[in-house]
mmCIF file with all atom_site columns, C-alpha atoms in Angstrom:
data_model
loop_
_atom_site.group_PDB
_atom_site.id
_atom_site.type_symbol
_atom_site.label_atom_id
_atom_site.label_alt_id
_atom_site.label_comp_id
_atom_site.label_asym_id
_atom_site.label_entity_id
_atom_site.label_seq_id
_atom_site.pdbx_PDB_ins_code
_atom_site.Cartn_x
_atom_site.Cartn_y
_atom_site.Cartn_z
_atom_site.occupancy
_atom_site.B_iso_or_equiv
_atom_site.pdbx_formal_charge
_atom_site.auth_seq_id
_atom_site.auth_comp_id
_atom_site.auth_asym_id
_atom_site.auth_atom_id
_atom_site.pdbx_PDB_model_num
ATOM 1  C CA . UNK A 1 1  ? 129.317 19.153 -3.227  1.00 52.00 ? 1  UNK A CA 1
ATOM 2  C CA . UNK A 1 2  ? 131.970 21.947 -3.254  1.00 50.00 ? 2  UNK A CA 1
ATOM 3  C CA . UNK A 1 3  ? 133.510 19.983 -5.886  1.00 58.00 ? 3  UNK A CA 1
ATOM 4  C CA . UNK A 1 4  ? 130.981 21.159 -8.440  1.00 61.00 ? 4  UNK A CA 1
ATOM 5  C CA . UNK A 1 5  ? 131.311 24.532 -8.019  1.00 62.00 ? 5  UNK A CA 1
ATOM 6  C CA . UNK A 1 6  ? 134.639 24.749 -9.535  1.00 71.00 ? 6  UNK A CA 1
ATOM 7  C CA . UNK A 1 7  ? 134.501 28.494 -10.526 1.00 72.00 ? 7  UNK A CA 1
ATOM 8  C CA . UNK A 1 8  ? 133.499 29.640 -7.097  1.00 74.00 ? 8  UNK A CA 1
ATOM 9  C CA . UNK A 1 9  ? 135.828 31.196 -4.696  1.00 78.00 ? 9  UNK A CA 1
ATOM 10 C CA . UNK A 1 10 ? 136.484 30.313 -1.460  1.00 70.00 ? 10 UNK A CA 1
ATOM 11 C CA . UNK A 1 11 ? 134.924 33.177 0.175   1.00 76.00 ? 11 UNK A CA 1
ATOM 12 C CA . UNK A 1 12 ? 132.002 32.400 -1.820  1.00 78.00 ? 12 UNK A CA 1
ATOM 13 C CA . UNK A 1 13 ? 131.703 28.787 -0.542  1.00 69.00 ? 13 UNK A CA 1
ATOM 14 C CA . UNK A 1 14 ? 132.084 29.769 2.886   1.00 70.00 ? 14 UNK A CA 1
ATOM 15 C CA . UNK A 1 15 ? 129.659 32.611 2.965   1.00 74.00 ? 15 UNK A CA 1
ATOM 16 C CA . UNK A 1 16 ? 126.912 29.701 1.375   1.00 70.00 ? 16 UNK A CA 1
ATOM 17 C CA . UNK A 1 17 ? 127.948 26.813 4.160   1.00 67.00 ? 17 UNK A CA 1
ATOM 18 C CA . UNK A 1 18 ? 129.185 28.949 6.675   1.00 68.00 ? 18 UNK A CA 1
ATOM 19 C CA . UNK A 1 19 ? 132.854 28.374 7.643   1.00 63.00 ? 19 UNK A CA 1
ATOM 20 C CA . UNK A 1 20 ? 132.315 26.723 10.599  1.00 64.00 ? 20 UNK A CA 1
ATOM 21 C CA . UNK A 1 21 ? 130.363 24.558 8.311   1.00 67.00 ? 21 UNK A CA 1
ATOM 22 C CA . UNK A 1 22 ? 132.933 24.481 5.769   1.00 67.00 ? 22 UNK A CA 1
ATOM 23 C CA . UNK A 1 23 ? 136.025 23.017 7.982   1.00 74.00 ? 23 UNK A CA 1
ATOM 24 C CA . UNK A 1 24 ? 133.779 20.325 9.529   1.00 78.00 ? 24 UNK A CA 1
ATOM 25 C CA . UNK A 1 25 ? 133.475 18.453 6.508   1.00 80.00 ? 25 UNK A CA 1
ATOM 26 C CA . UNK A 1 26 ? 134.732 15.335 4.914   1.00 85.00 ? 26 UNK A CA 1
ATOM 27 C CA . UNK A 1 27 ? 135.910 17.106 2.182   1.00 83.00 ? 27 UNK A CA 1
ATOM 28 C CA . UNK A 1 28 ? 137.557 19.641 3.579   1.00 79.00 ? 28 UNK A CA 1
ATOM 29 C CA . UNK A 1 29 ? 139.845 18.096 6.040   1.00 87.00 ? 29 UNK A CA 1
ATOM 30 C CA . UNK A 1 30 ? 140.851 15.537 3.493   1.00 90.00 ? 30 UNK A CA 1
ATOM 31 C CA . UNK A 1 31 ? 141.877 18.284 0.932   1.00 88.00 ? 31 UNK A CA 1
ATOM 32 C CA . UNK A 1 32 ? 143.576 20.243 4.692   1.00 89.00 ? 32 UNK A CA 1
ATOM 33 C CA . UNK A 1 33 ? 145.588 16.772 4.671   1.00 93.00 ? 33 UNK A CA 1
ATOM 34 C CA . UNK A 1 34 ? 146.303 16.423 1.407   1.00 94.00 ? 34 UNK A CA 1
ATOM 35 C CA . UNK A 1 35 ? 147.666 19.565 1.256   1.00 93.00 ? 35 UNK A CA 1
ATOM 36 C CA . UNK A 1 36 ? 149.609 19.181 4.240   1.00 95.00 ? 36 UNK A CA 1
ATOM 37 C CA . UNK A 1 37 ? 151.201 15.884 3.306   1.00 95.00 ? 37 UNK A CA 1
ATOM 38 C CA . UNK A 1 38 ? 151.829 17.374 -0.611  1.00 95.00 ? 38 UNK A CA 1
ATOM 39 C CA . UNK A 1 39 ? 153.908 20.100 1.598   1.00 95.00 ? 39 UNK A CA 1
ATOM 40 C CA . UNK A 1 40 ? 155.661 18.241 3.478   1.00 95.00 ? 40 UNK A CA 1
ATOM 41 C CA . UNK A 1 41 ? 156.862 16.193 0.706   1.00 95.00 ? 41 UNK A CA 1
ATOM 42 C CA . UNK A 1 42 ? 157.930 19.023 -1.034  1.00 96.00 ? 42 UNK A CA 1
ATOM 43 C CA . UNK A 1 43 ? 159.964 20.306 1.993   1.00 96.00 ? 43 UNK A CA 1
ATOM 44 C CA . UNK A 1 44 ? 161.849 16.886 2.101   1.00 95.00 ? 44 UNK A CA 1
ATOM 45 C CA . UNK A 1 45 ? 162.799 16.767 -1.466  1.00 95.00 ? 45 UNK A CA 1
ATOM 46 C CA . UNK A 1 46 ? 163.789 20.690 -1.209  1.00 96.00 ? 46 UNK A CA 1
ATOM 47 C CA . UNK A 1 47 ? 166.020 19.803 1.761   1.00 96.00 ? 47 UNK A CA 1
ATOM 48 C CA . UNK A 1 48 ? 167.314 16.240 0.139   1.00 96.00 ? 48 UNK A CA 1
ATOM 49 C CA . UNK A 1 49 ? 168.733 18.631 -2.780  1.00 96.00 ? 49 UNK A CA 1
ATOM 50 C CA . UNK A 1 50 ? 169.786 21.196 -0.640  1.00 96.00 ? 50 UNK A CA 1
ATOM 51 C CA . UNK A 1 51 ? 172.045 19.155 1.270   1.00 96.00 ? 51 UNK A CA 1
ATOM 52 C CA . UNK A 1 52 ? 173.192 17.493 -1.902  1.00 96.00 ? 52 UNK A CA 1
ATOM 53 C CA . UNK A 1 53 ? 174.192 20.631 -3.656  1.00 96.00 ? 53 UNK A CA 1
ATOM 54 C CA . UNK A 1 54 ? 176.220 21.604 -0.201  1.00 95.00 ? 54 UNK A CA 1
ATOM 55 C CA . UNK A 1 55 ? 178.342 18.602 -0.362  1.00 96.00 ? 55 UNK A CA 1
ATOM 56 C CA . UNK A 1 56 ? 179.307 18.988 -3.845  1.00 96.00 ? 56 UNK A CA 1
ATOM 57 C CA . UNK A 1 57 ? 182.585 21.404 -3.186  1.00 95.00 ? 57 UNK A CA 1
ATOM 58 C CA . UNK A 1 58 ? 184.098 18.744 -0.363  1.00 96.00 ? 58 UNK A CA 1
ATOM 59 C CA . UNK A 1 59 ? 183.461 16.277 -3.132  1.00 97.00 ? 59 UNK A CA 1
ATOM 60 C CA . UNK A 1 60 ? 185.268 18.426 -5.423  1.00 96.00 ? 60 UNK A CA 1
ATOM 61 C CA . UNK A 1 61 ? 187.992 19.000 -2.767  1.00 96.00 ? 61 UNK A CA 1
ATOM 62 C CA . UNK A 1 62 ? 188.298 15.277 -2.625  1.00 97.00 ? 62 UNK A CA 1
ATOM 63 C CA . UNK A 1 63 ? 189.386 15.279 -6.451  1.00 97.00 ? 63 UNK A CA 1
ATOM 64 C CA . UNK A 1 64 ? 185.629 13.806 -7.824  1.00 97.00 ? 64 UNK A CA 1
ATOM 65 C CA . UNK A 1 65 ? 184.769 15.483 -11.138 1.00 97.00 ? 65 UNK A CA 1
ATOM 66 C CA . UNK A 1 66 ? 181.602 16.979 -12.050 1.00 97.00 ? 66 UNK A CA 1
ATOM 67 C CA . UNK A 1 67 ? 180.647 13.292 -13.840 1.00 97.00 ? 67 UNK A CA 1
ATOM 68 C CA . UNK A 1 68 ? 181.621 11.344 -10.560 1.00 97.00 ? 68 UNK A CA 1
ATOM 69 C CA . UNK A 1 69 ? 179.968 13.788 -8.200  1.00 97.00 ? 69 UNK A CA 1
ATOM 70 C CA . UNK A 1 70 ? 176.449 13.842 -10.437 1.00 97.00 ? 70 UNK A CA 1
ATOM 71 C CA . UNK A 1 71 ? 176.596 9.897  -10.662 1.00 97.00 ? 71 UNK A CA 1
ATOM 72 C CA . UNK A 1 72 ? 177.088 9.875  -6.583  1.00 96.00 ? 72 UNK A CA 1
ATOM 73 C CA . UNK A 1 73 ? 174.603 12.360 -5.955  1.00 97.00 ? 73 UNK A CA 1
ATOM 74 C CA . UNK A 1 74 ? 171.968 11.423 -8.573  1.00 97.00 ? 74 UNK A CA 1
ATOM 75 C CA . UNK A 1 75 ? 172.161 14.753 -10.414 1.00 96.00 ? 75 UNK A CA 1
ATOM 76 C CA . UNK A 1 76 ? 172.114 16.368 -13.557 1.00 97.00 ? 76 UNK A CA 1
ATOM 77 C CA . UNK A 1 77 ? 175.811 17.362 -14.730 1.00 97.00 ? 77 UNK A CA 1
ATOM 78 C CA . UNK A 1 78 ? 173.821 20.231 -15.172 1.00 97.00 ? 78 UNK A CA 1
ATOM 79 C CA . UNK A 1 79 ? 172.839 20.875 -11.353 1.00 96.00 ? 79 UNK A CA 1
ATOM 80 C CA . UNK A 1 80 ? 176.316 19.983 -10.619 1.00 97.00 ? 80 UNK A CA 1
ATOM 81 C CA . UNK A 1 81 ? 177.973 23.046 -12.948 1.00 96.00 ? 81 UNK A CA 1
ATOM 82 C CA . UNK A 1 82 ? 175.343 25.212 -11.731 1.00 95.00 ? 82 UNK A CA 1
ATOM 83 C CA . UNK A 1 83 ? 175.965 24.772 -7.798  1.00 94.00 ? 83 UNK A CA 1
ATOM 84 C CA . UNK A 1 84 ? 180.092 25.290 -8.846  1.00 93.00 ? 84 UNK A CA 1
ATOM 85 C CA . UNK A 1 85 ? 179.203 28.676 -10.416 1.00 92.00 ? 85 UNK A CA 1
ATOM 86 C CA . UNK A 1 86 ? 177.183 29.970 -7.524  1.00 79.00 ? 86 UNK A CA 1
ATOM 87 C CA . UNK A 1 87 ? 179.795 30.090 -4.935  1.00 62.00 ? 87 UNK A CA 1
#
């Protein structure tokens, strides 16, 4: 049902279904899931690329060139040039 009202705020919602109401249902646990997983996902890629970018001046130390390191790493030249710049 909340699905159809699209253009109504939260606060809205809750004050029509209470918000006891509200976290009770189907609906909204699945979208408190969703939303959970969708974050954690996030904070696995942000920390895959993270420690990625840190190993990019050992690899540089080692002799690898930006081309080598970016084929190793599965990155962009690009990201590569950038992370160089920034220390």
């Amino acid at each position: 049902m909340v699905y159809k009202l699209p253009q109504v705020s939260r606060k809205e919602i809750e004050a029509m279904f209470g918000l006891s109401d509200l976290k009770q249902t189907k609906v909204y646990q699945e979208a408190l899931e969703e939303g959970r997983e969708e974050g954690r996902e996030e904070g696995r890629q942000e920390g895959e690329l993270a420690a990625k970018l840190a190993s990019i001046p050992r690899l540089l130390a080692l002799g690898l060139n930006f081309e080598q390191i970016a084929q190793a790493l599965e990155l962009y030249i690009e990201q590569v040039r950038q992370a160089t710049q920034r220390e």
